CSV table of C-alpha atoms and ligand atoms in Angstrom, one decimal:
chain,number,residue,atom,x,y,z
A,1,MET,CA,0.1,0.1,0.2
A,2,ILE,CA,1.1,3.6,-0.4
A,3,SER,CA,0.4,6.5,2.2
A,4,HIS,CA,-2.4,9.4,1.6
A,5,ASP,CA,0.6,11.5,1.2
A,6,GLN,CA,2.1,9.3,-1.8
A,7,MET,CA,-1.4,9.2,-3.4
A,8,THR,CA,-1.3,12.9,-3.3
A,9,ALA,CA,2.1,13.0,-4.8
A,10,LEU,CA,1.2,10.6,-7.4
A,11,ARG,CA,-1.9,12.5,-8.4
A,12,ASP,CA,-0.6,16.0,-8.3
A,13,GLY,CA,2.4,14.8,-10.1
A,14,ALA,CA,0.5,13.1,-13.0
A,15,ALA,CA,-1.9,16.3,-13.1
A,16,GLU,CA,1.4,18.4,-13.7
A,17,TRP,CA,1.7,16.4,-17.1
A,18,GLY,CA,-2.0,16.8,-17.5
A,19,ILE,CA,-3.0,13.3,-16.4
A,20,THR,CA,-6.0,13.1,-14.3
A,21,LEU,CA,-6.0,10.1,-12.4
A,22,SER,CA,-9.4,9.1,-10.7
A,23,GLU,CA,-9.8,7.6,-7.0
A,24,ALA,CA,-10.1,4.1,-8.8
A,25,GLN,CA,-7.0,4.7,-10.5
A,26,LEU,CA,-4.8,5.5,-7.6
A,27,ASP,CA,-6.2,2.8,-5.8
A,28,ALA,CA,-5.0,0.5,-8.6
A,29,PHE,CA,-1.5,2.1,-7.9
A,30,SER,CA,-1.8,1.2,-4.3
A,31,ILE,CA,-2.6,-2.7,-4.9
A,32,TYR,CA,0.0,-2.8,-7.6
A,33,SER,CA,2.7,-1.2,-5.1
A,34,THR,CA,1.3,-4.0,-2.5
A,35,LEU,CA,1.4,-7.1,-5.1
A,36,LEU,CA,5.3,-5.5,-6.0
A,37,GLU,CA,6.2,-5.5,-2.4
A,38,ASP,CA,4.8,-9.1,-1.6
A,39,GLN,CA,6.1,-10.6,-4.6
A,40,ASN,CA,9.6,-8.6,-4.3
A,41,ARG,CA,10.3,-10.9,-1.1
A,42,VAL,CA,10.3,-14.1,-3.4
A,43,MET,CA,12.0,-12.7,-6.3
A,44,ASN,CA,13.9,-9.8,-7.3
A,45,LEU,CA,11.8,-7.6,-8.9
A,46,THR,CA,12.9,-4.0,-8.1
A,47,ARG,CA,15.7,-2.4,-5.9
A,48,ILE,CA,13.6,0.6,-5.0
A,49,PRO,CA,12.1,0.8,-1.6
A,50,LEU,CA,8.7,1.4,-1.1
A,51,ALA,CA,8.9,5.0,0.0
A,52,GLU,CA,10.3,5.9,-3.6
A,53,ILE,CA,8.1,3.9,-5.8
A,54,VAL,CA,5.9,7.0,-6.6
A,55,PRO,CA,8.4,9.0,-8.3
A,56,LEU,CA,10.9,6.4,-9.4
A,57,HIS,CA,8.5,3.8,-10.6
A,58,PHE,CA,5.0,5.1,-11.1
A,59,LEU,CA,5.4,8.8,-12.4
A,60,ASP,CA,8.7,8.1,-14.4
A,61,SER,CA,6.6,5.5,-16.4
A,62,LEU,CA,3.8,7.7,-16.8
A,63,SER,CA,6.4,10.6,-18.3
A,64,ILE,CA,6.1,8.8,-21.4
A,65,LEU,CA,2.4,10.6,-21.9
A,66,SER,CA,3.9,14.1,-21.4
A,67,ILE,CA,5.8,13.6,-24.5
A,68,VAL,CA,4.0,11.1,-26.8
A,69,PRO,CA,0.5,11.9,-27.9
A,70,LEU,CA,-1.3,8.4,-27.9
A,71,GLU,CA,-4.5,8.0,-29.9
A,72,ARG,CA,-7.4,6.3,-28.4
A,73,GLY,CA,-7.1,2.3,-28.7
A,74,ALA,CA,-3.6,2.5,-29.9
A,75,ARG,CA,-1.5,-0.7,-29.8
A,76,ILE,CA,1.5,-0.2,-27.1
A,77,LEU,CA,4.3,-3.0,-26.6
A,78,ASP,CA,6.4,-2.5,-23.5
A,79,LEU,CA,9.7,-4.3,-24.4
A,80,GLY,CA,11.3,-6.0,-21.3
A,81,SER,CA,8.6,-4.8,-19.0
A,82,GLY,CA,10.1,-6.6,-15.8
A,83,ALA,CA,7.8,-6.0,-12.8
A,84,GLY,CA,5.8,-3.9,-15.3
A,85,PHE,CA,7.3,-0.5,-16.0
A,86,PRO,CA,6.2,1.5,-18.0
A,87,GLY,CA,3.7,-0.6,-19.1
A,88,ILE,CA,1.2,-1.4,-16.1
A,89,PRO,CA,1.3,2.6,-15.2
A,90,LEU,CA,0.4,3.4,-18.5
A,91,ALA,CA,-2.3,0.7,-18.7
A,92,ILE,CA,-3.7,1.8,-15.4
A,93,ALA,CA,-3.8,5.5,-16.4
A,94,ARG,CA,-4.9,5.0,-20.0
A,95,PRO,CA,-7.4,2.5,-20.1
A,96,ASP,CA,-8.2,3.2,-23.6
A,97,LEU,CA,-4.8,1.9,-24.9
A,98,ASN,CA,-4.1,-1.6,-25.9
A,99,ILE,CA,-1.1,-2.7,-24.1
A,100,THR,CA,1.1,-5.8,-24.6
A,101,LEU,CA,4.0,-6.5,-21.9
A,102,LEU,CA,6.7,-8.2,-23.1
A,103,ASP,CA,9.6,-10.4,-20.8
A,104,ALA,CA,11.9,-13.1,-21.8
A,105,THR,CA,11.8,-14.1,-18.2
A,106,ASN,CA,8.8,-16.5,-17.6
A,107,LYS,CA,8.6,-15.9,-13.5
A,108,LYS,CA,8.0,-12.2,-14.4
A,109,VAL,CA,5.4,-12.9,-17.0
A,110,ILE,CA,3.4,-14.8,-14.3
A,111,PHE,CA,3.8,-11.9,-12.0
A,112,LEU,CA,2.5,-9.4,-14.7
A,113,GLN,CA,-0.5,-11.5,-15.5
A,114,THR,CA,-1.4,-11.8,-11.7
A,115,VAL,CA,-1.1,-7.9,-11.5
A,116,VAL,CA,-3.4,-7.6,-14.9
A,117,GLU,CA,-5.8,-9.7,-13.1
A,118,LYS,CA,-5.9,-8.5,-9.7
A,119,LEU,CA,-6.1,-5.0,-11.1
A,120,ALA,CA,-8.9,-5.9,-13.7
A,121,LEU,CA,-6.9,-4.5,-16.7
A,122,PRO,CA,-8.7,-6.0,-19.3
A,123,ASN,CA,-6.8,-3.5,-22.1
A,124,CYS,CA,-3.6,-5.4,-20.9
A,125,ARG,CA,-1.7,-8.6,-21.5
A,126,ALA,CA,1.6,-10.1,-20.5
A,127,VAL,CA,3.4,-12.3,-23.0
A,128,HIS,CA,6.4,-14.6,-22.7
A,129,GLY,CA,9.2,-14.2,-25.2
A,130,ARG,CA,12.4,-12.7,-26.3
A,131,ALA,CA,12.0,-9.5,-28.3
A,132,GLU,CA,14.5,-11.0,-31.3
A,133,GLU,CA,12.0,-14.2,-31.7
A,134,MET,CA,8.7,-12.2,-32.4
A,135,ALA,CA,9.0,-11.7,-36.0
A,136,ASP,CA,5.1,-12.1,-36.1
A,137,ARG,CA,4.4,-9.5,-34.3
A,138,LYS,CA,6.5,-6.8,-36.4
A,139,GLY,CA,5.2,-3.4,-37.7
A,140,GLN,CA,2.0,-3.5,-35.6
A,141,TYR,CA,2.6,-1.1,-32.4
A,142,ALA,CA,2.0,2.6,-32.5
A,143,CYS,CA,4.6,2.8,-29.9
A,144,VAL,CA,7.3,0.5,-28.2
A,145,THR,CA,8.5,1.5,-24.8
A,146,ALA,CA,11.5,0.3,-22.8
A,147,ARG,CA,13.2,1.2,-19.6
A,148,ALA,CA,16.6,-0.2,-18.5
A,149,VAL,CA,16.4,-3.2,-20.9
A,150,ALA,CA,19.8,-2.6,-23.0
A,151,SER,CA,22.1,-0.2,-24.7
A,152,MET,CA,20.3,2.1,-27.1
A,153,ASP,CA,22.0,0.4,-30.1
A,154,LYS,CA,21.1,-2.9,-29.0
A,155,LEU,CA,17.5,-1.6,-28.1
A,156,ALA,CA,16.9,0.2,-31.5
A,157,GLY,CA,17.6,-3.2,-32.9
A,158,TRP,CA,14.9,-5.0,-30.7
A,159,MET,CA,12.2,-2.1,-30.7
A,160,LEU,CA,11.9,-0.7,-34.5
A,161,PRO,CA,11.1,-3.7,-35.9
A,162,PHE,CA,7.6,-4.0,-34.0
A,163,VAL,CA,7.1,-0.2,-34.8
A,164,LYS,CA,4.4,0.2,-37.3
A,165,LYS,CA,4.9,3.1,-40.1
A,166,GLY,CA,4.9,6.3,-38.8
A,167,GLY,CA,5.0,5.0,-35.1
A,168,VAL,CA,7.6,5.6,-32.4
A,169,ALA,CA,10.0,3.6,-29.8
A,170,VAL,CA,10.4,5.5,-26.6
A,171,ALA,CA,13.7,4.3,-24.9
A,172,MET,CA,13.9,5.6,-20.9
A,173,LYS,CA,17.2,6.3,-20.7
A,174,SER,CA,19.4,8.3,-17.6
A,175,SER,CA,20.2,11.7,-17.7
A,176,GLN,CA,24.0,10.9,-19.0
A,177,ALA,CA,22.8,8.8,-21.9
A,178,THR,CA,23.3,11.6,-24.6
A,179,ALA,CA,26.1,9.8,-26.3
A,180,GLU,CA,24.7,6.4,-25.8
A,181,ILE,CA,21.8,7.5,-27.9
A,182,GLU,CA,23.8,9.3,-30.4
A,183,SER,CA,26.1,6.2,-31.0
A,184,ALA,CA,23.1,4.2,-32.2
A,185,ARG,CA,22.2,6.8,-34.9
A,186,LYS,CA,23.5,4.5,-37.6
A,187,VAL,CA,21.4,1.4,-36.4
A,188,ILE,CA,18.4,3.5,-36.3
A,189,GLN,CA,18.9,4.6,-39.7
A,190,GLN,CA,19.1,1.1,-40.8
A,191,GLN,CA,15.9,0.1,-39.1
A,192,GLY,CA,13.8,2.9,-41.1
A,193,ALA,CA,13.8,5.4,-38.6
A,194,PHE,CA,15.4,8.5,-37.2
A,195,ILE,CA,15.8,10.2,-33.8
A,196,GLU,CA,13.0,12.5,-33.6
A,197,SER,CA,13.8,14.1,-30.2
A,198,VAL,CA,15.5,13.3,-26.9
A,199,GLU,CA,13.4,15.0,-24.6
A,200,GLN,CA,14.4,15.6,-20.9
A,201,ILE,CA,12.0,15.2,-18.2
A,202,SER,CA,12.2,16.4,-14.6
A,203,ILE,CA,10.0,14.0,-12.3
A,204,PRO,CA,7.6,16.1,-10.5
A,205,GLY,CA,8.6,16.4,-6.7
A,206,THR,CA,12.2,15.2,-7.4
A,207,ASP,CA,15.4,16.4,-8.7
A,208,ILE,CA,15.7,13.6,-11.0
A,209,THR,CA,15.8,14.1,-14.5
A,210,ARG,CA,15.9,11.6,-17.3
A,211,LEU,CA,16.0,11.7,-21.2
A,212,LEU,CA,13.4,9.9,-23.2
A,213,ALA,CA,14.6,9.1,-26.7
A,214,VAL,CA,11.9,9.3,-29.4
A,215,LEU,CA,12.8,7.3,-32.4
A,216,ARG,CA,10.1,7.6,-35.3
A,217,LYS,CA,9.5,4.9,-38.1
A,218,ARG,CA,9.6,6.4,-41.4
B,301,LIG,N1,11.6,-2.3,-17.4
B,301,LIG,C1,11.3,-2.8,-16.4
B,301,LIG,C2,12.5,-3.9,-16.4
B,301,LIG,C3,13.9,-3.8,-16.5
B,301,LIG,S1,14.7,-5.0,-16.3
B,301,LIG,C4,12.0,-1.6,-15.4
B,301,LIG,O1,12.3,-0.9,-16.0
B,301,LIG,O2,11.7,-2.0,-14.2
B,301,LIG,C5,15.2,-6.1,-17.9
B,301,LIG,C6,13.9,-6.7,-18.3
B,301,LIG,O3,14.0,-7.1,-19.7
B,301,LIG,C7,14.3,-8.1,-17.6
B,301,LIG,O4,12.8,-8.6,-17.0
B,301,LIG,C8,14.3,-8.9,-18.7
B,301,LIG,O5,13.9,-10.6,-18.4
B,301,LIG,C9,13.9,-8.4,-19.9
B,301,LIG,N2,14.7,-8.7,-21.2
B,301,LIG,C10,16.1,-8.8,-21.5
B,301,LIG,N3,16.1,-8.8,-22.7
B,301,LIG,C11,14.8,-9.3,-23.2
B,301,LIG,C12,14.7,-9.4,-24.7
B,301,LIG,N4,15.7,-9.6,-25.6
B,301,LIG,N5,13.4,-9.8,-24.9
B,301,LIG,C13,12.5,-9.6,-23.9
B,301,LIG,N6,12.8,-9.2,-22.8
B,301,LIG,C14,14.1,-9.0,-22.3
C-alpha cells in the first residue's frame, strides 16, 4: 500500500503532465505497490524501496504520456517490462490503450499476469518471449516502450521492428545517456527510423531528470 501523501504526490505529479487520475486509478496503483512489495520478497523485481515507488516507478513510467501523444485504442508494446514498467502504469492511466507487456523471464510474466488480473486491466496482457524471436508481431505497434533493458544500439534493433510506419519507439534513458543515444544513430537509420527528439524530463516532486529518446519510423 502507498500512503495518503504518496497518493497525493502521484495525483499531483500526474496532473502536472495533464494526466487526471481518478480515485479508482489511484487505488489500482496502491494495489500494484502491494503486489510488488509482496512478490519482491519471493523474487528480485525491484531495488527501489516502497517509499520511492511513486516518483521512481509510477511517475517515471507516466512521463511518456507527457511527450508522446497516443491515440485512443493505440497498440503499445512494453519491451522487457520486468515488474511492469512503464507498461502497467500506462495501462492504469490510459484504459483506452491496448497494451502488451513482453518479457523474456517467465517468472516475471507470471507476476505480470497476476497484476493484470488483480487490477482488472482488460486493456493489458503479458506475453513471454524474447524480442528477437517475435517476428510475427513486426510492424504492429503505434508505440514501443523500454526502460532499463539494453544499450541504445541493441535496443533500437529490438524495438524498431515492432513499430508500424509513422509510429514511435520511446527508450527511457538516464540523464547521462546522450552519447549512448547518439552512437545508435546508424542502427536507427538501418531500421528505417530517425531520432525525432531526445526529451529531458524532470520527475515532479524530485530533482531527478531522465532522457526519453523518441525514435520515429519513416
Ligand atoms: N522495464 C523494467 C524491467 C527492466 S529489467 C523496469 O524498468 O523496471 C530488464 C528486463 O528486460 C528483464 O525483466 C529481462 O527479462 C527483460 N529482457 C532482457 N532482454 C530481453 C529480450 N531480448 N526480450 C525480452 N525481454 C528481455
